Coordinates of C-alpha atoms in Angstrom, one line a residue:
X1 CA 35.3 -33.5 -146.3
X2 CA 36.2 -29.5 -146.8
X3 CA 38.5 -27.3 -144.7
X4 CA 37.1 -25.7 -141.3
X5 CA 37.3 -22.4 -139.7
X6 CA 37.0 -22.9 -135.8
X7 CA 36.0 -19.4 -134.5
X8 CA 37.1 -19.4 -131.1
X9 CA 35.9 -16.3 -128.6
X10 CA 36.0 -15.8 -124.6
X11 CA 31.9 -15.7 -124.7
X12 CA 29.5 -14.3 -122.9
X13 CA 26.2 -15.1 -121.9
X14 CA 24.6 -11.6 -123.1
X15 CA 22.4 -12.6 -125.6
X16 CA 22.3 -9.2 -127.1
X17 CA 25.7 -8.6 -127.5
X18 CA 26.7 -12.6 -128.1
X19 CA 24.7 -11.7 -132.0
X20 CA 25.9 -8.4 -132.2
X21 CA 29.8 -9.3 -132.2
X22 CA 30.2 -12.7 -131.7
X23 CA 27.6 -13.9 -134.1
X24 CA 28.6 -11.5 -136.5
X25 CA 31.9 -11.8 -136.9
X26 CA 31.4 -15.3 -137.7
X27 CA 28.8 -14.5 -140.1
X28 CA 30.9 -12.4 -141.8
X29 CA 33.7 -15.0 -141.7
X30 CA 30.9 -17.1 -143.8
X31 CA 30.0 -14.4 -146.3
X32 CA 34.0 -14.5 -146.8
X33 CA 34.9 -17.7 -146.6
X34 CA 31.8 -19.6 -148.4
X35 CA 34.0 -22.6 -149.3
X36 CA 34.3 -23.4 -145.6
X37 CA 32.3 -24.7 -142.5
X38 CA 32.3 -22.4 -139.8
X39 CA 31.9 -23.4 -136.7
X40 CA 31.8 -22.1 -133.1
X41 CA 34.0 -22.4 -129.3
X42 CA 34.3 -20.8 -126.6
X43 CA 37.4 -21.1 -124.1
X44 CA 35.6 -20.1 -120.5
X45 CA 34.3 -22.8 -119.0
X46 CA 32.3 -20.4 -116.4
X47 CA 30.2 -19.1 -119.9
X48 CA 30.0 -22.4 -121.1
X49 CA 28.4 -23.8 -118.0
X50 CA 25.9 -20.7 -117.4
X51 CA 24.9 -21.1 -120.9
X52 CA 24.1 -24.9 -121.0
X53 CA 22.5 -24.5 -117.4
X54 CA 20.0 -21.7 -118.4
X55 CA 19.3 -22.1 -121.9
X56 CA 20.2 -25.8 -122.0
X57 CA 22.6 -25.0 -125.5
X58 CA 25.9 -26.7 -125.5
X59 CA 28.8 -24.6 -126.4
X60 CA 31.8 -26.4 -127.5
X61 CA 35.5 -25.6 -125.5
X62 CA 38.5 -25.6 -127.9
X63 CA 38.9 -29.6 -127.4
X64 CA 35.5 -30.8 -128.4
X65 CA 35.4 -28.7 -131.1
X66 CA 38.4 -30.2 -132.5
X67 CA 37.3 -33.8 -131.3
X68 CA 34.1 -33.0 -133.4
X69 CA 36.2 -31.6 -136.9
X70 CA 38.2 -34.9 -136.4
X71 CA 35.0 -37.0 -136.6
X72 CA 33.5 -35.5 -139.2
X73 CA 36.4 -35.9 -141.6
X74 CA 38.3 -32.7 -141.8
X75 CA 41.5 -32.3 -141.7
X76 CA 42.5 -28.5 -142.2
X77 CA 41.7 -26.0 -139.8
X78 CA 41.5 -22.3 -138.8
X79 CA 41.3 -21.2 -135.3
X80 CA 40.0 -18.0 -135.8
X81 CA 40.8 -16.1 -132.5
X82 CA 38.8 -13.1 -131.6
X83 CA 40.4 -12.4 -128.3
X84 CA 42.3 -9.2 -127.9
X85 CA 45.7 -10.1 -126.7
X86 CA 47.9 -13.1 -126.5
X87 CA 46.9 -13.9 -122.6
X88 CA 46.4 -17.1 -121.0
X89 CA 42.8 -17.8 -122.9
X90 CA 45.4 -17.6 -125.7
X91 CA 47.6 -19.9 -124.3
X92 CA 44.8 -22.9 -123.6
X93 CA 43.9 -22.4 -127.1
X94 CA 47.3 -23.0 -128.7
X95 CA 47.7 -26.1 -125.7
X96 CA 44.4 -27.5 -127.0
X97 CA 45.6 -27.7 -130.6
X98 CA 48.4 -29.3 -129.8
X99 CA 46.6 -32.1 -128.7
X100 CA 45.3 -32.6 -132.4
X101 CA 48.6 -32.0 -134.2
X102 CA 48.7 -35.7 -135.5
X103 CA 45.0 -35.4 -137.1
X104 CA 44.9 -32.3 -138.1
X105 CA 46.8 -29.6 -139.7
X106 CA 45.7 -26.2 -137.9
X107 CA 46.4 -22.9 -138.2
X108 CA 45.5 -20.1 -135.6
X109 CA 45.5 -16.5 -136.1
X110 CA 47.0 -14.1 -134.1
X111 CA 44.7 -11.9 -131.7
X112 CA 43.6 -8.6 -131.8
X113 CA 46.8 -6.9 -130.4
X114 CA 49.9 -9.2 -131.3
X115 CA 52.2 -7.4 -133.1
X116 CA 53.2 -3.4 -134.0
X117 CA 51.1 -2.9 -137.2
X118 CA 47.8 -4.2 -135.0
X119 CA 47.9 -1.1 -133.0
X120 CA 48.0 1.2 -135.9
X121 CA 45.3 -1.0 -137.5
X122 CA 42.9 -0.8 -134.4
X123 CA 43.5 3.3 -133.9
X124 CA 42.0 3.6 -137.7
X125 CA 39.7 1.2 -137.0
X126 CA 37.5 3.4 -134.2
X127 CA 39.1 6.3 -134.3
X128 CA 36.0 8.2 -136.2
X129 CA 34.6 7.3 -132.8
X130 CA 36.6 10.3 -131.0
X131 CA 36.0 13.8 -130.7
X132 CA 38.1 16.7 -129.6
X133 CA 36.1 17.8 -126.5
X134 CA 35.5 14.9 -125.0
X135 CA 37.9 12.4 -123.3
X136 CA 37.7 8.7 -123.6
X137 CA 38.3 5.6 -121.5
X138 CA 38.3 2.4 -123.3
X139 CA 38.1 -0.3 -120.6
X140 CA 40.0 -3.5 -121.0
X141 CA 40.0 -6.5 -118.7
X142 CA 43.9 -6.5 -117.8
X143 CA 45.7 -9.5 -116.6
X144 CA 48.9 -11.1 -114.8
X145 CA 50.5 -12.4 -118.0
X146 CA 53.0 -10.7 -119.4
X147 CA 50.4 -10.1 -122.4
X148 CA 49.4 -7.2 -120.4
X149 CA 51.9 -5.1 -121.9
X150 CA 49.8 -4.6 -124.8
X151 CA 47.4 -2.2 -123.0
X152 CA 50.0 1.1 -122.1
X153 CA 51.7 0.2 -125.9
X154 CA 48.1 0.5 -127.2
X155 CA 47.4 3.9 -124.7
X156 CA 51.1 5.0 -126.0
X157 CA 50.4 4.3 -129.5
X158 CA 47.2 6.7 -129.5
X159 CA 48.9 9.7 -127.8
X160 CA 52.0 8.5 -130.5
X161 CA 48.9 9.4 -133.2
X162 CA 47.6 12.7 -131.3
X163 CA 44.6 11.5 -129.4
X164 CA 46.0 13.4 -126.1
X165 CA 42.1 12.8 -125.1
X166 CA 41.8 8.9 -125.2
X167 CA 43.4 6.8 -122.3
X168 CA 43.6 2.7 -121.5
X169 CA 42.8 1.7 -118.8
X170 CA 42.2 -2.4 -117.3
X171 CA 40.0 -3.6 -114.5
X172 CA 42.5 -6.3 -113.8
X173 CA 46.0 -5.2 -115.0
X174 CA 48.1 -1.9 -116.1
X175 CA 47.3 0.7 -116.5
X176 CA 43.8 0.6 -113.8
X177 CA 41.5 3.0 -113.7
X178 CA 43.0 5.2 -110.8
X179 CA 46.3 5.4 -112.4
X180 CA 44.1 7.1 -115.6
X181 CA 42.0 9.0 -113.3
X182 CA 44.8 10.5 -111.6
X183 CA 46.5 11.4 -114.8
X184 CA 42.7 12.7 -116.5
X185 CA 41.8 14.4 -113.3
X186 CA 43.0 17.9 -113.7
X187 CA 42.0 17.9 -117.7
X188 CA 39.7 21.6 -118.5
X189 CA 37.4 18.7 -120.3
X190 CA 35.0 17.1 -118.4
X191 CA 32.8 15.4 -120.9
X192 CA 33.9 11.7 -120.5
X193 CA 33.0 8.8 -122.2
X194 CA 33.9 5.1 -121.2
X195 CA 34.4 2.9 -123.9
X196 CA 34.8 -1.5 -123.7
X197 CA 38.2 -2.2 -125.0
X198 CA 36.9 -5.9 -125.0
X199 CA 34.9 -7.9 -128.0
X200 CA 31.5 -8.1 -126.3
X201 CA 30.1 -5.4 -123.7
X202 CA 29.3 -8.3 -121.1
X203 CA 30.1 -8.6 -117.1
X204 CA 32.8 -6.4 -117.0
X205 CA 31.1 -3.4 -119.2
X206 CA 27.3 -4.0 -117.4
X207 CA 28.7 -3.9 -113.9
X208 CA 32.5 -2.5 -113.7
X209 CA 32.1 0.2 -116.7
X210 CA 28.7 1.2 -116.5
X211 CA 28.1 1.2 -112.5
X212 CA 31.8 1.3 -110.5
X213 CA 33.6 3.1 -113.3
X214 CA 30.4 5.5 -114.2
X215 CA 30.6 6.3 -110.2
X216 CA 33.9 7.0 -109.7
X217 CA 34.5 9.4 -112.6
X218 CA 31.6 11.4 -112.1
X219 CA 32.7 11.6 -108.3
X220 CA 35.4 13.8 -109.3
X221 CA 33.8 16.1 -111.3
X222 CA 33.2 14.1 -115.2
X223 CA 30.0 14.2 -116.5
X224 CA 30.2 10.7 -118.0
X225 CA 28.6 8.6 -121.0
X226 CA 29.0 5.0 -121.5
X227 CA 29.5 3.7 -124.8
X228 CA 27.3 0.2 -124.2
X229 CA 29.4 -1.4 -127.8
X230 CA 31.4 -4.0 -127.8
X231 CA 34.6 -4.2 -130.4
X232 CA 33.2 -6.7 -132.2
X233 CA 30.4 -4.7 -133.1
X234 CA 32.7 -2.0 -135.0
X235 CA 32.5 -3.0 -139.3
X236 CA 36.1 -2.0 -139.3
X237 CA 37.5 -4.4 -136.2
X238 CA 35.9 -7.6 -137.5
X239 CA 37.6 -6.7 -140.8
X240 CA 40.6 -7.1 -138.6
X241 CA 39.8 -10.9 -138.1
X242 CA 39.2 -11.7 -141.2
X243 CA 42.8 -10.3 -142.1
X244 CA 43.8 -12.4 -139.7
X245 CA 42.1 -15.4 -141.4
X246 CA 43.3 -14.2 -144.9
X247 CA 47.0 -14.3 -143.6
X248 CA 46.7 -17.8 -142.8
X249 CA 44.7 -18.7 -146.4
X250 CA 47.5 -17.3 -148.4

């Protein structure tokens, strides 16, 4: 049997944005990689459930994946990792492989942010996406680990590059939205648009971003635009993945 790539997202139950990044980066991770199965995991167990529940399709988690490759014969693998920064779905992925180190040889990429070039890579990746007038909020989901630190170096990085006008902020971590609104709040320009700094716009882009967020700004005085577009959706950020995947190949 042939080698494996193991693309391994958060997920989402949004259909429409599950083909629209998701889907598509591991289509184009096909169209590169033609020599290779690809296959599919996800590491919430929440997603996985919903999905298996309402549409009765069983997604695989990082383990039966791997249980799966091991049955079918192959014995090199990529985990492809589409999440954006080494946090604790990182960590169960790396935990789960672990467990197969004795059948199988596997390699997993780095996320999104990981080290300094990724930030430079990621500002020329959407930067054609910002203009001048307007100010921009690209929301990511923030967390306790330490991994969190990635979000202000990202925010830093862009101001480092002269976007003055684009800000991070997390729903769950550093920076959160009032520390940006606070620091936005007396900006002349009021045009604001809120951008997902996550792969797919799921939960957190339908209900925080586009309700709680959308509220809050225009509250004090933005006239606000949400960007509905997931990262995975951008030509140039899956790119970034298969880079990722390439690194490993060579």
């Amino acid at each position: 049997m042939g080698k494996a790539i193991l693309v391994v997202s958060f997920g989402t139950s949004y259909e429409d944005t599950l083909k629209k990044t998701i889907a598509a980066i591991e289509d184009d991770i096909r169209a590169a990689y033609p020599d290779y199965e690809v296959r599919r995991a996800f590491t919430s167990g929440k997603i996985i459930k919903k999905i298996r529940e309402r549409d009765g399709v069983e997604i695989d988690t990082v383990q039966s994946a791997l249980e799966k490759l091991v049955r079918d014969g192959f014995k090199e693998v990529i985990c492809a990792v589409t999440h954006i920064i080494n946090g604790f779905e990182y960590d169960k992925i790396t935990a789960a492989a672990s467990e197969f180190s004795d059948k199988l040889n596997i390699k997993i990429t780095r996320p999104l942010i990981s080290i300094t070039e990724d930030y430079e890579d990621i500002i020329e990746a959407v930067s054609e996406n910002f203009k001048p007038d307007k100010l921009y909020v690209l929301m990511g989901h923030g967390t306790e680990h330490f991994a969190n630190a990635a979000y202000p170096a990202l925010d830093y990085h862009f101001k480092s590059r002269g976007f003055d006008n684009v800000f991070v902020a997390t729903v769950e971590g550093f920076p959160s939205m009032q520390n940006v609104m606070d620091e936005i709040k007396a900006d002349s320009r009021k045009r604001l648009v809120l951008m997902p700094l996550m792969l797919v716009a799921g939960d957190h882009a339908n209900n925080d971003m586009a309700d709680d967020w959308r509220r809050a700004f225009s509250e004090v005085g933005f006239e606000v635009e949400c960007v509905m577009r997931g990262f995975g959706e951008y030509e140039k950020v899956r790119g970034l993945y298969i880079k990722r995947i390439e690194e490993k190949i060579q």
